[in-house]
PDB file of C-alpha atoms and ligand atoms in Angstrom:
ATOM      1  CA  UNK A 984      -0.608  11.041 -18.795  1.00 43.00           C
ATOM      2  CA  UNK A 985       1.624   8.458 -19.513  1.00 47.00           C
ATOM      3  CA  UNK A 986       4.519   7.305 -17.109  1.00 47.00           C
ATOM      4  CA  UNK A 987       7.155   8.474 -19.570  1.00 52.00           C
ATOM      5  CA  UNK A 988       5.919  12.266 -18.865  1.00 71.00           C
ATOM      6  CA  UNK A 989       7.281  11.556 -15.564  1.00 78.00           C
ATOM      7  CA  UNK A 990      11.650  11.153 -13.607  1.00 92.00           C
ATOM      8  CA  UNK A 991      11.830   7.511 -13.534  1.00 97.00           C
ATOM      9  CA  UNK A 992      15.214   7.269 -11.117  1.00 98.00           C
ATOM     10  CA  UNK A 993      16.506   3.549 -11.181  1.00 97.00           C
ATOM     11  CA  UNK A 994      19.400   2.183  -8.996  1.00 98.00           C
ATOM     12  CA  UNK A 995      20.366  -1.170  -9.656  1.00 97.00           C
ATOM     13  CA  UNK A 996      21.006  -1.240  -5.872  1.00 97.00           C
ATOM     14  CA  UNK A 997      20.499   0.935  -3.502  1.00 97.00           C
ATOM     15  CA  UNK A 998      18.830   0.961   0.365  1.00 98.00           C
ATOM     16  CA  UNK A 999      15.594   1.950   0.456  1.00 98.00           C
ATOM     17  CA  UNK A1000      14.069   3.723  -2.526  1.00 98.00           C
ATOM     18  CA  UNK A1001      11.939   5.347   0.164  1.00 98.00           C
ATOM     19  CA  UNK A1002      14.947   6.993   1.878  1.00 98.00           C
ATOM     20  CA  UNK A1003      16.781   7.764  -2.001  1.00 98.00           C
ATOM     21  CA  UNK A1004      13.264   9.501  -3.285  1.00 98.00           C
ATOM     22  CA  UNK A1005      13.836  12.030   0.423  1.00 98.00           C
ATOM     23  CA  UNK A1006      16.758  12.655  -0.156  1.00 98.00           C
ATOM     24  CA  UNK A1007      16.038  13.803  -3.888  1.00 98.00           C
ATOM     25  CA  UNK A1008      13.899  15.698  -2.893  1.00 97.00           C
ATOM     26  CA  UNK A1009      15.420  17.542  -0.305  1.00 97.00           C
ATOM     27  CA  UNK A1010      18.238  18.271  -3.090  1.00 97.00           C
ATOM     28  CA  UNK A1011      15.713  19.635  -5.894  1.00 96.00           C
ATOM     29  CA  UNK A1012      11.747  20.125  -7.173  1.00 96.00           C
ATOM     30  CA  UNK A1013      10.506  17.073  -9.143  1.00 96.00           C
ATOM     31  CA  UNK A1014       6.967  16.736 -10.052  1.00 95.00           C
ATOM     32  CA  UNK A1015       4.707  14.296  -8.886  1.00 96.00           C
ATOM     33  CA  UNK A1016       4.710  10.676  -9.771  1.00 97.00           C
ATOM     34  CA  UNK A1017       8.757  11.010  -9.979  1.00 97.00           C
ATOM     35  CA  UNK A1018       9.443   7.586  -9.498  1.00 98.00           C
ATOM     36  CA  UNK A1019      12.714   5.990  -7.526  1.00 98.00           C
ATOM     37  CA  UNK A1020      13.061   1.840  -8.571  1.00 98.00           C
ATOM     38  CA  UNK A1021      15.563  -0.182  -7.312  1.00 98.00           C
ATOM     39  CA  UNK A1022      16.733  -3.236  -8.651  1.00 97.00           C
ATOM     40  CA  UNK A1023      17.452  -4.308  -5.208  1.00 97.00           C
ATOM     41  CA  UNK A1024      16.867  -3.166  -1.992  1.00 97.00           C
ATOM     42  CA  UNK A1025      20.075  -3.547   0.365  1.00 96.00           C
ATOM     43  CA  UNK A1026      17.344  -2.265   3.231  1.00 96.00           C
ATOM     44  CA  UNK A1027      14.558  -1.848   2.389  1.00 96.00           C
ATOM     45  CA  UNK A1028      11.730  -0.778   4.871  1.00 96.00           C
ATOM     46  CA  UNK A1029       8.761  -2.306   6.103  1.00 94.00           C
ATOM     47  CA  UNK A1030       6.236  -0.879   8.622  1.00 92.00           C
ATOM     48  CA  UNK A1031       6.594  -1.146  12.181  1.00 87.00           C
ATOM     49  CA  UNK A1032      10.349  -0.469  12.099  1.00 88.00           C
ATOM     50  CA  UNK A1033      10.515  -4.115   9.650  1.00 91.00           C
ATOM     51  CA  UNK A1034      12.475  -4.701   6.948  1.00 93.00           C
ATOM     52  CA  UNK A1035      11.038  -5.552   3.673  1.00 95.00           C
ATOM     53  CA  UNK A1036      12.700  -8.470   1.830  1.00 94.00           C
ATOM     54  CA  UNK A1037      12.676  -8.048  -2.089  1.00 94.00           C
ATOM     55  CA  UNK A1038      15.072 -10.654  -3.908  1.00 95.00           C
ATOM     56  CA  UNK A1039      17.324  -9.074  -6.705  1.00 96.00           C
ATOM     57  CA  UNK A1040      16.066  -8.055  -9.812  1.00 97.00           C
ATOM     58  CA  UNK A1041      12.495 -10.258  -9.031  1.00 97.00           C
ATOM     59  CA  UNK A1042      10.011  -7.777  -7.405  1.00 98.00           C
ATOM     60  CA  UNK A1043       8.579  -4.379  -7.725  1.00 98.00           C
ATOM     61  CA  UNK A1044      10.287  -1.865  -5.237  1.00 98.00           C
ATOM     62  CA  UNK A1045       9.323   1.508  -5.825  1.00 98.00           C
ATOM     63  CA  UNK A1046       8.892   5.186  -3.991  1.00 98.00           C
ATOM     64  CA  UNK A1047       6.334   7.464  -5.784  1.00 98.00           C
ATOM     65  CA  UNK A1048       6.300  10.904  -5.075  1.00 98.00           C
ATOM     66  CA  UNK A1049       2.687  13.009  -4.465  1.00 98.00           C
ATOM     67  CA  UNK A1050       2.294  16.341  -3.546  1.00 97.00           C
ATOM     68  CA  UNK A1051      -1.649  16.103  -2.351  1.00 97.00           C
ATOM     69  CA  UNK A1052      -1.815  19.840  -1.190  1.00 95.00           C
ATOM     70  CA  UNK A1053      -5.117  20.007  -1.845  1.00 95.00           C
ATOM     71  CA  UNK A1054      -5.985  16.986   0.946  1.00 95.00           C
ATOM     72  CA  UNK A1055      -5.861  17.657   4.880  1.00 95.00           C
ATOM     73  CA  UNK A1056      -3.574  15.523   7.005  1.00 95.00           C
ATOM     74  CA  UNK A1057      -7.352  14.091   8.248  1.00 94.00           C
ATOM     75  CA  UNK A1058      -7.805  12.971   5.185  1.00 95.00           C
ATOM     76  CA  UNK A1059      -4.344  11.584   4.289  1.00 96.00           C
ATOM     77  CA  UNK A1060      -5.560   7.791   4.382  1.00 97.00           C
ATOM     78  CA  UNK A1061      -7.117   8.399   0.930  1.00 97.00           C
ATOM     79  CA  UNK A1062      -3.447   7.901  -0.008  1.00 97.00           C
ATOM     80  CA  UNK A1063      -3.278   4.370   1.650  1.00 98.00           C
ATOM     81  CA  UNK A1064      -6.747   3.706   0.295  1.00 98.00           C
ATOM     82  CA  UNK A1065      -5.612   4.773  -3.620  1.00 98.00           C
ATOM     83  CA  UNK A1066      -2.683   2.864  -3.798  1.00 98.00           C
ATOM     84  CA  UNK A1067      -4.343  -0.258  -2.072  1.00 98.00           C
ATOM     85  CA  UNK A1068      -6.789  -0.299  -4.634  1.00 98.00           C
ATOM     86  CA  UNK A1069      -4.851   0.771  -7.668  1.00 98.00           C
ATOM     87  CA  UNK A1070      -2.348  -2.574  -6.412  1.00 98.00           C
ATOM     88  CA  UNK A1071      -5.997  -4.383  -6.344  1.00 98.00           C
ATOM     89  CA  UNK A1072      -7.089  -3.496  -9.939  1.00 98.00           C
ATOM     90  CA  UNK A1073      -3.293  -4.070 -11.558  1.00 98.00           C
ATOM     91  CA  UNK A1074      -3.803  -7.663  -9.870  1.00 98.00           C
ATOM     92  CA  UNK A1075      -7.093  -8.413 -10.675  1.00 98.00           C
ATOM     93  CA  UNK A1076      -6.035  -7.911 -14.536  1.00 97.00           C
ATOM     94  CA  UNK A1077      -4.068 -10.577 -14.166  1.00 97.00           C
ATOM     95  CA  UNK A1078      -6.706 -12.637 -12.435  1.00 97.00           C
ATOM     96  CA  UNK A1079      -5.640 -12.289  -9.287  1.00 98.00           C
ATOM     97  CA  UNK A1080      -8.099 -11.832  -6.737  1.00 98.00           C
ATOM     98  CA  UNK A1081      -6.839  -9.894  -3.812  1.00 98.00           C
ATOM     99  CA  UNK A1082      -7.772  -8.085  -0.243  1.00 98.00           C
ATOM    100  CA  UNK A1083      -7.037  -5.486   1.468  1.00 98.00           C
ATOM    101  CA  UNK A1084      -5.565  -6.237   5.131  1.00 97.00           C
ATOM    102  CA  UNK A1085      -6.208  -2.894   6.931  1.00 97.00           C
ATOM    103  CA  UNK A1086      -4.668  -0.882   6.442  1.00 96.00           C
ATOM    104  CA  UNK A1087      -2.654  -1.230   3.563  1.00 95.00           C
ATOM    105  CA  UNK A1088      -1.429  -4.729   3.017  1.00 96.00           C
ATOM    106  CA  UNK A1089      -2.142  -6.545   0.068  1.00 98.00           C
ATOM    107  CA  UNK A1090      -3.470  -9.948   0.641  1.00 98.00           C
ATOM    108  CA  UNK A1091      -4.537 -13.019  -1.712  1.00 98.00           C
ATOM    109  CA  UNK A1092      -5.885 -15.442   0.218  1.00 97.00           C
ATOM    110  CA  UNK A1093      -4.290 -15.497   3.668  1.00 96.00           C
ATOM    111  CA  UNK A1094      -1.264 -14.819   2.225  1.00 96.00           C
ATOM    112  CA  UNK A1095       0.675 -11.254   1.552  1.00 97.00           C
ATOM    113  CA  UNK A1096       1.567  -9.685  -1.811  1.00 98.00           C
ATOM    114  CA  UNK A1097       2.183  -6.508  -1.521  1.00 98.00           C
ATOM    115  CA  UNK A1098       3.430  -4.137   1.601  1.00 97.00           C
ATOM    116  CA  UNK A1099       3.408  -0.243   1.710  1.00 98.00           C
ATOM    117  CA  UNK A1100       5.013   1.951   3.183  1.00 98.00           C
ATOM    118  CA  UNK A1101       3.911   6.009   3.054  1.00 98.00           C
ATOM    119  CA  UNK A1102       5.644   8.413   4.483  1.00 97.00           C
ATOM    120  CA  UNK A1103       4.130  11.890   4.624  1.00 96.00           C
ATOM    121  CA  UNK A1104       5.536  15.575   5.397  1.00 96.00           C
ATOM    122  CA  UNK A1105       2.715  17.960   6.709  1.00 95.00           C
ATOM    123  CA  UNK A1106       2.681  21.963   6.473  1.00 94.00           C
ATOM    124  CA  UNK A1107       0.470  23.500   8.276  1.00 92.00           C
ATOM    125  CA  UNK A1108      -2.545  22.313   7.668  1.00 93.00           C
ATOM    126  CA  UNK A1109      -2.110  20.340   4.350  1.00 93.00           C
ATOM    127  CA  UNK A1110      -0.118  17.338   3.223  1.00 95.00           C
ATOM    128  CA  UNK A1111       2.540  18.897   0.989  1.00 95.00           C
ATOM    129  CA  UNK A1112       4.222  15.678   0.404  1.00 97.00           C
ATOM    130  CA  UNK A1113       3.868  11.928   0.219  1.00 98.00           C
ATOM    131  CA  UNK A1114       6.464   9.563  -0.434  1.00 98.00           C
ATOM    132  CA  UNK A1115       4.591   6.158  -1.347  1.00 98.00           C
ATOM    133  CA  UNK A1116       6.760   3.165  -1.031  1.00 98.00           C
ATOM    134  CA  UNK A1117       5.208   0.076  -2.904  1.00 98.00           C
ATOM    135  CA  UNK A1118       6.881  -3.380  -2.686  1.00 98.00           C
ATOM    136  CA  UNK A1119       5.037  -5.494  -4.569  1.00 98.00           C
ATOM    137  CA  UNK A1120       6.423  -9.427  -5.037  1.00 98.00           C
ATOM    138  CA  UNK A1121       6.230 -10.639  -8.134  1.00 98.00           C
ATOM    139  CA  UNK A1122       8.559 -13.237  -9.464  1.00 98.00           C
ATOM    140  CA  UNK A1123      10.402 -13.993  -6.094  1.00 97.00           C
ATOM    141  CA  UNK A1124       9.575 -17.977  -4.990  1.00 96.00           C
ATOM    142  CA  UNK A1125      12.036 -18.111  -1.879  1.00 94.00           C
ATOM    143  CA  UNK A1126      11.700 -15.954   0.997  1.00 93.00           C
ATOM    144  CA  UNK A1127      14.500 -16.192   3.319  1.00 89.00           C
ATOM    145  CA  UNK A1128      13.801 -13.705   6.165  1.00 79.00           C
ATOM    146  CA  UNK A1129      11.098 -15.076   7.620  1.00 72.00           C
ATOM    147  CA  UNK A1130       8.688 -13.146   6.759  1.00 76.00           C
ATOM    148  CA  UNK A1131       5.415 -14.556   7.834  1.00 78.00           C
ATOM    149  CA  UNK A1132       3.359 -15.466   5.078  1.00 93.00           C
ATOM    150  CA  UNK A1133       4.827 -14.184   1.722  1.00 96.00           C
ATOM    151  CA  UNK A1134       3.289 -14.875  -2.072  1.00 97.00           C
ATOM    152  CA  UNK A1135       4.520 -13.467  -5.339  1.00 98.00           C
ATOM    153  CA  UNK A1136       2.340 -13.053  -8.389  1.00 98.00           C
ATOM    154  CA  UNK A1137       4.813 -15.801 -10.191  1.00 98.00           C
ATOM    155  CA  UNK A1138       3.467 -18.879  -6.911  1.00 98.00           C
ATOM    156  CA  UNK A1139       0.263 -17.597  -8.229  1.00 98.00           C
ATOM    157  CA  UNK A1140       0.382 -17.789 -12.015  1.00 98.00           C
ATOM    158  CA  UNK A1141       3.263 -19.970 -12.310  1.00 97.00           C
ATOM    159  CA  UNK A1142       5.115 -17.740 -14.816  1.00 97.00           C
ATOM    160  CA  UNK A1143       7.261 -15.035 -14.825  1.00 97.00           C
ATOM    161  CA  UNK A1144       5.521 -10.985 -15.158  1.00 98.00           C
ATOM    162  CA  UNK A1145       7.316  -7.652 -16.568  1.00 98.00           C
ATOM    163  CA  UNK A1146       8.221  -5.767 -13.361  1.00 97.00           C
ATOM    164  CA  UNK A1147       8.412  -2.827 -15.790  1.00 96.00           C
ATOM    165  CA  UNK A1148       4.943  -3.027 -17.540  1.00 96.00           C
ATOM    166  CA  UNK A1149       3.689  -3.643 -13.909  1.00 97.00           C
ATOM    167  CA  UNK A1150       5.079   0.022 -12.970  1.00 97.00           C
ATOM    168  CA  UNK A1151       3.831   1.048 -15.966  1.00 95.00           C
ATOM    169  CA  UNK A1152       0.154  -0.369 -15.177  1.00 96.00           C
ATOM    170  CA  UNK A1153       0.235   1.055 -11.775  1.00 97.00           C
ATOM    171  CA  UNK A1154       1.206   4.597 -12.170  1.00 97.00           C
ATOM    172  CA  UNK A1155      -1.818   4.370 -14.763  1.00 96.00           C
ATOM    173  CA  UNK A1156      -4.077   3.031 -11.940  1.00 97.00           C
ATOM    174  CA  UNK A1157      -2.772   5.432  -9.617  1.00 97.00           C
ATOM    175  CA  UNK A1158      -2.706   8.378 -11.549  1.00 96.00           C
ATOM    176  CA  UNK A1159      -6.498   7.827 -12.563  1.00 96.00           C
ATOM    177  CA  UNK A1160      -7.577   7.105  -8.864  1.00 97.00           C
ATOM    178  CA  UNK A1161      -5.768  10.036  -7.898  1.00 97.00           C
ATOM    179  CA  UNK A1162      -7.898  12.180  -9.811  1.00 94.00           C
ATOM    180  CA  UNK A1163     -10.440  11.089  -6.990  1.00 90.00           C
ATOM    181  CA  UNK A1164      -9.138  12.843  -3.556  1.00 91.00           C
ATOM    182  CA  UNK A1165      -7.845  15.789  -6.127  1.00 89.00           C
ATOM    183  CA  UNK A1166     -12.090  16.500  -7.401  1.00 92.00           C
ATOM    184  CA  UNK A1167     -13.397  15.655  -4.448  1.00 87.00           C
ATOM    185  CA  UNK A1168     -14.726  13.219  -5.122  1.00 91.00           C
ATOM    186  CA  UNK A1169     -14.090   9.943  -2.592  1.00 93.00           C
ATOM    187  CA  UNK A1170     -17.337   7.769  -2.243  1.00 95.00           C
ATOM    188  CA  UNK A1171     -16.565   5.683  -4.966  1.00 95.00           C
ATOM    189  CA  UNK A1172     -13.163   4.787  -3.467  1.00 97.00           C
ATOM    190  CA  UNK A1173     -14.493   5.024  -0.164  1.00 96.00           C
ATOM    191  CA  UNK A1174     -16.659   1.826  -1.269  1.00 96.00           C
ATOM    192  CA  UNK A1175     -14.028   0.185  -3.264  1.00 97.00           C
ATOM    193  CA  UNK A1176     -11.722   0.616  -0.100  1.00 97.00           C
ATOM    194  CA  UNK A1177     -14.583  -1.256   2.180  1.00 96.00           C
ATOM    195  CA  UNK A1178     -15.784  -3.674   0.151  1.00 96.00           C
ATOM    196  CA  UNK A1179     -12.120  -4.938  -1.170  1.00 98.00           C
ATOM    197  CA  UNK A1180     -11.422  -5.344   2.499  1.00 98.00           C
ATOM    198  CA  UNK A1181      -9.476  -8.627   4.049  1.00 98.00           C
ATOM    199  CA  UNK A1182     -12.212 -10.663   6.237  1.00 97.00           C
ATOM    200  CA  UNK A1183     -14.932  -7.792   5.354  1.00 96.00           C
ATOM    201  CA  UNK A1184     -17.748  -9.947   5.892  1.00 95.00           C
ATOM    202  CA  UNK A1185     -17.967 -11.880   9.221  1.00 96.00           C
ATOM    203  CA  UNK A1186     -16.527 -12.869  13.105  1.00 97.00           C
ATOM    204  CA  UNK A1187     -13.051 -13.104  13.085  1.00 97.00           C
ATOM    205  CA  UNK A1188     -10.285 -13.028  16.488  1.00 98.00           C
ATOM    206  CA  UNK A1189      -8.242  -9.858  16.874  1.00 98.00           C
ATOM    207  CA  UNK A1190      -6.005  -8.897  19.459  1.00 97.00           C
ATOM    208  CA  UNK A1191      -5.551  -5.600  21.156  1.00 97.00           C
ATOM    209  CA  UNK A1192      -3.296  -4.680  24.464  1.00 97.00           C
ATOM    210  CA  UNK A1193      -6.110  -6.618  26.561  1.00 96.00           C
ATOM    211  CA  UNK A1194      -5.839  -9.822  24.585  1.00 97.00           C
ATOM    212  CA  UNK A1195      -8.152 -11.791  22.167  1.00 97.00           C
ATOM    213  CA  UNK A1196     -11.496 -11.129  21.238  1.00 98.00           C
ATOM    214  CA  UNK A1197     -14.276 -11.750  18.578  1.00 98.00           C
ATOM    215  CA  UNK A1198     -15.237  -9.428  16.126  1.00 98.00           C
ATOM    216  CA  UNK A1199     -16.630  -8.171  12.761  1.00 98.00           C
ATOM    217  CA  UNK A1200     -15.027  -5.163  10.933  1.00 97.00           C
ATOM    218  CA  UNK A1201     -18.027  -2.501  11.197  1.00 96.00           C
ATOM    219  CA  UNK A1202     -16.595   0.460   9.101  1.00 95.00           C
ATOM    220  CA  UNK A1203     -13.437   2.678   8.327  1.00 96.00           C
ATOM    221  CA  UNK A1204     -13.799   6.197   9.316  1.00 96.00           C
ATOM    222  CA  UNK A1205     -11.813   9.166   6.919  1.00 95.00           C
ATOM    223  CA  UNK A1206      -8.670   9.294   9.158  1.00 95.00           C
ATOM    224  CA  UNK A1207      -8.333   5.170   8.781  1.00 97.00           C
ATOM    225  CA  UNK A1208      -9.221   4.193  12.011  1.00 97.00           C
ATOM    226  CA  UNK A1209     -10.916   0.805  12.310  1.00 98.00           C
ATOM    227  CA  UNK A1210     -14.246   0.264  13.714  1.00 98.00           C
ATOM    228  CA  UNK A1211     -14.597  -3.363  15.323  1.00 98.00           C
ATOM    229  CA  UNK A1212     -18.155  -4.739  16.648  1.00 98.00           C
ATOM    230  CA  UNK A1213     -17.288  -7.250  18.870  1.00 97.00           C
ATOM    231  CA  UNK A1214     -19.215 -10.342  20.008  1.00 97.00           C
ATOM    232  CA  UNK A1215     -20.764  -8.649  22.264  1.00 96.00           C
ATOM    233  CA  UNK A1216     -22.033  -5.471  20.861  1.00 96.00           C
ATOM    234  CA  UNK A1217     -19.440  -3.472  21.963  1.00 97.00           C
ATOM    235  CA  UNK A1218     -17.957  -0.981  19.489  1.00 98.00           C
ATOM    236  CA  UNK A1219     -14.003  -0.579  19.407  1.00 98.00           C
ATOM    237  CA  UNK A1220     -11.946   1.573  17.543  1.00 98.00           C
ATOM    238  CA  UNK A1221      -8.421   1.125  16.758  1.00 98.00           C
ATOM    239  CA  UNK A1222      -5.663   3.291  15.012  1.00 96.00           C
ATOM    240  CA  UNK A1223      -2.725   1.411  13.206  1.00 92.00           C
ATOM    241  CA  UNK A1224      -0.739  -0.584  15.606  1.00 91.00           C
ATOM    242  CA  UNK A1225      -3.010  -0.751  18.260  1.00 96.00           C
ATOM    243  CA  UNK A1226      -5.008  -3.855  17.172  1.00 97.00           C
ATOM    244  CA  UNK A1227      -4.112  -6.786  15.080  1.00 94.00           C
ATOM    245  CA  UNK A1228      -5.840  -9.918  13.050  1.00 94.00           C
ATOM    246  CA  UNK A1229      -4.872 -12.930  14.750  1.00 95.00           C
TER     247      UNK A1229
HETATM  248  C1  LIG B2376       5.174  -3.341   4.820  1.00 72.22           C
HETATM  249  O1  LIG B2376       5.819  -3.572   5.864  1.00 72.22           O
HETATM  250  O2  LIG B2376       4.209  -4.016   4.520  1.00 72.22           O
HETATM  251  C2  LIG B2376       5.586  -2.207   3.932  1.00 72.22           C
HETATM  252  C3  LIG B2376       6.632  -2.626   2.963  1.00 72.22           C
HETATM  253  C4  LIG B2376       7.025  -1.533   2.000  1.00 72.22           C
HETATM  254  C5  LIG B2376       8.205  -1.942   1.152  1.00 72.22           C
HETATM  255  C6  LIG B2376       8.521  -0.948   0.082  1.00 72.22           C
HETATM  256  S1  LIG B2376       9.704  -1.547  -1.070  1.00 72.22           S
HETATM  257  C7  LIG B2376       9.860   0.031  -1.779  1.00 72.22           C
HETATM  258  C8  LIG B2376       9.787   1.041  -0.657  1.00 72.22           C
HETATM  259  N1  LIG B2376      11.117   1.301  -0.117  1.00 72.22           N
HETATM  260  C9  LIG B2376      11.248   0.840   1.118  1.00 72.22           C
HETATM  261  O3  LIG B2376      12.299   0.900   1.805  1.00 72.22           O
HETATM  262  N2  LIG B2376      10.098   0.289   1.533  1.00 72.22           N
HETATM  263  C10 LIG B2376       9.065   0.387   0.533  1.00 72.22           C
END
């Protein structure tokens, strides 16, 4: 399948390509791996109620639409796990070694690369639609909102990179890891997820609602939630929000 088979919807500026790709479709039936791309994002969303800064015309900001009927909303993080590693494997071909930050942020080094954002719509008892919002900096080399610790692919390789051969690479990526969740077949990213992780392997301080504490990342269950061993032996598990990496 190549990209082309698939509505590519560009808007040289718009909001939130999120927010444009609901309201398309809302309006009308596009297939899968429609894509909404703005040249700039006048508000563009971040997690945790955040915006997401994207300079004009320099980074990837992009909605993808799936339709993964055939997964349970219990096993909707395969989504977040997909496009975490397809964003891994587009980077790494550039020789760019990067992390996964549980969930789903994309980190090289300590620094962040990439942000997403999915949205999902559950009927019943399957998820009938996902809207996958993908910001993904790539020549940007100011960041004015303060963001905390942003990185684009250009600080990294000191050049400029086709934001539109990057789509085009990660639709591939996705569209291929898809195929994964859709057979049934997980383990392999179920590995990739856990071993690509951000500070994987060792103690580290996190913080929950009781304050700081010393842990190691023990394991992801299906529904996403993290699994902390802490310093001393306790196990804690955390859903998104309720913990972070100091
Ligand atoms: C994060 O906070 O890390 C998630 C950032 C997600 C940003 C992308 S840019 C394209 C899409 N449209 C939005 O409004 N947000 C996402």
């Amino acid at each position: 399948m190549k990209k082309n088979d698939f509505p590519l919807y560009f808007y040289d500026s718009l909001e939130s390509t999120n927010e444009k790709l609901k309201e398309i479709t809302e309006e009308k039936d596009i297939p899968e791996f429609s894509v909404v791309m703005a040249g700039h994002q006048t508000a563009g969303k971040g997690q945790e109620g955040n915006s997401w800064e994207s300079e004009k015309g320099k980074n990837l900001t992009v909605s993808i639409l799936l339709k993964p009927d055939f997964l349970s909303p219990a096993n909707q993080f395969y989504i977040s796990k997909i496009v975490s590693i397809a964003l891994l494997w587009i980077l790494k071909e550039l020789s760019i070694e990067s992390k996964i930050k549980w969930p789903n942020d994309i980190y090289v080094g300590d620094k962040k690369i990439a942000g997403i954002l999915i949205e999902n719509k559950i009927m019943g008892n399957t998820l009938s639609e996902s809207i996958v919002g993908i910001g993904l900096n790539v020549n940007q080399q100011e960041f004015l909102s303060g963001a905390k610790n942003p990185v684009s692919i250009k600080d990294i390789l000191n050049k400029d990179v086709d934001i539109n051969d990057t789509l085009e690479n990660l639709l591939e990526k996705l569209m291929f890891l898809y195929k994964g969740p859709y057979e049934g077949e997980t383990d392999t990213i179920d590995e990739a997820y856990l071993k690509n992780l951000y500070r994987r392997e060792g103690i580290f301080s996190f913080r929950d609602i009781n304050g700081e504490f010393q842990a190691e990342i023990s394991d992801i269950e299906t529904s996403g939630i993290l699994v902390l061993r802490d310093t001393k032996g306790n196990v804690r598990r955390y859903a998104f929000k309720e913990v972070e990496f100091v």
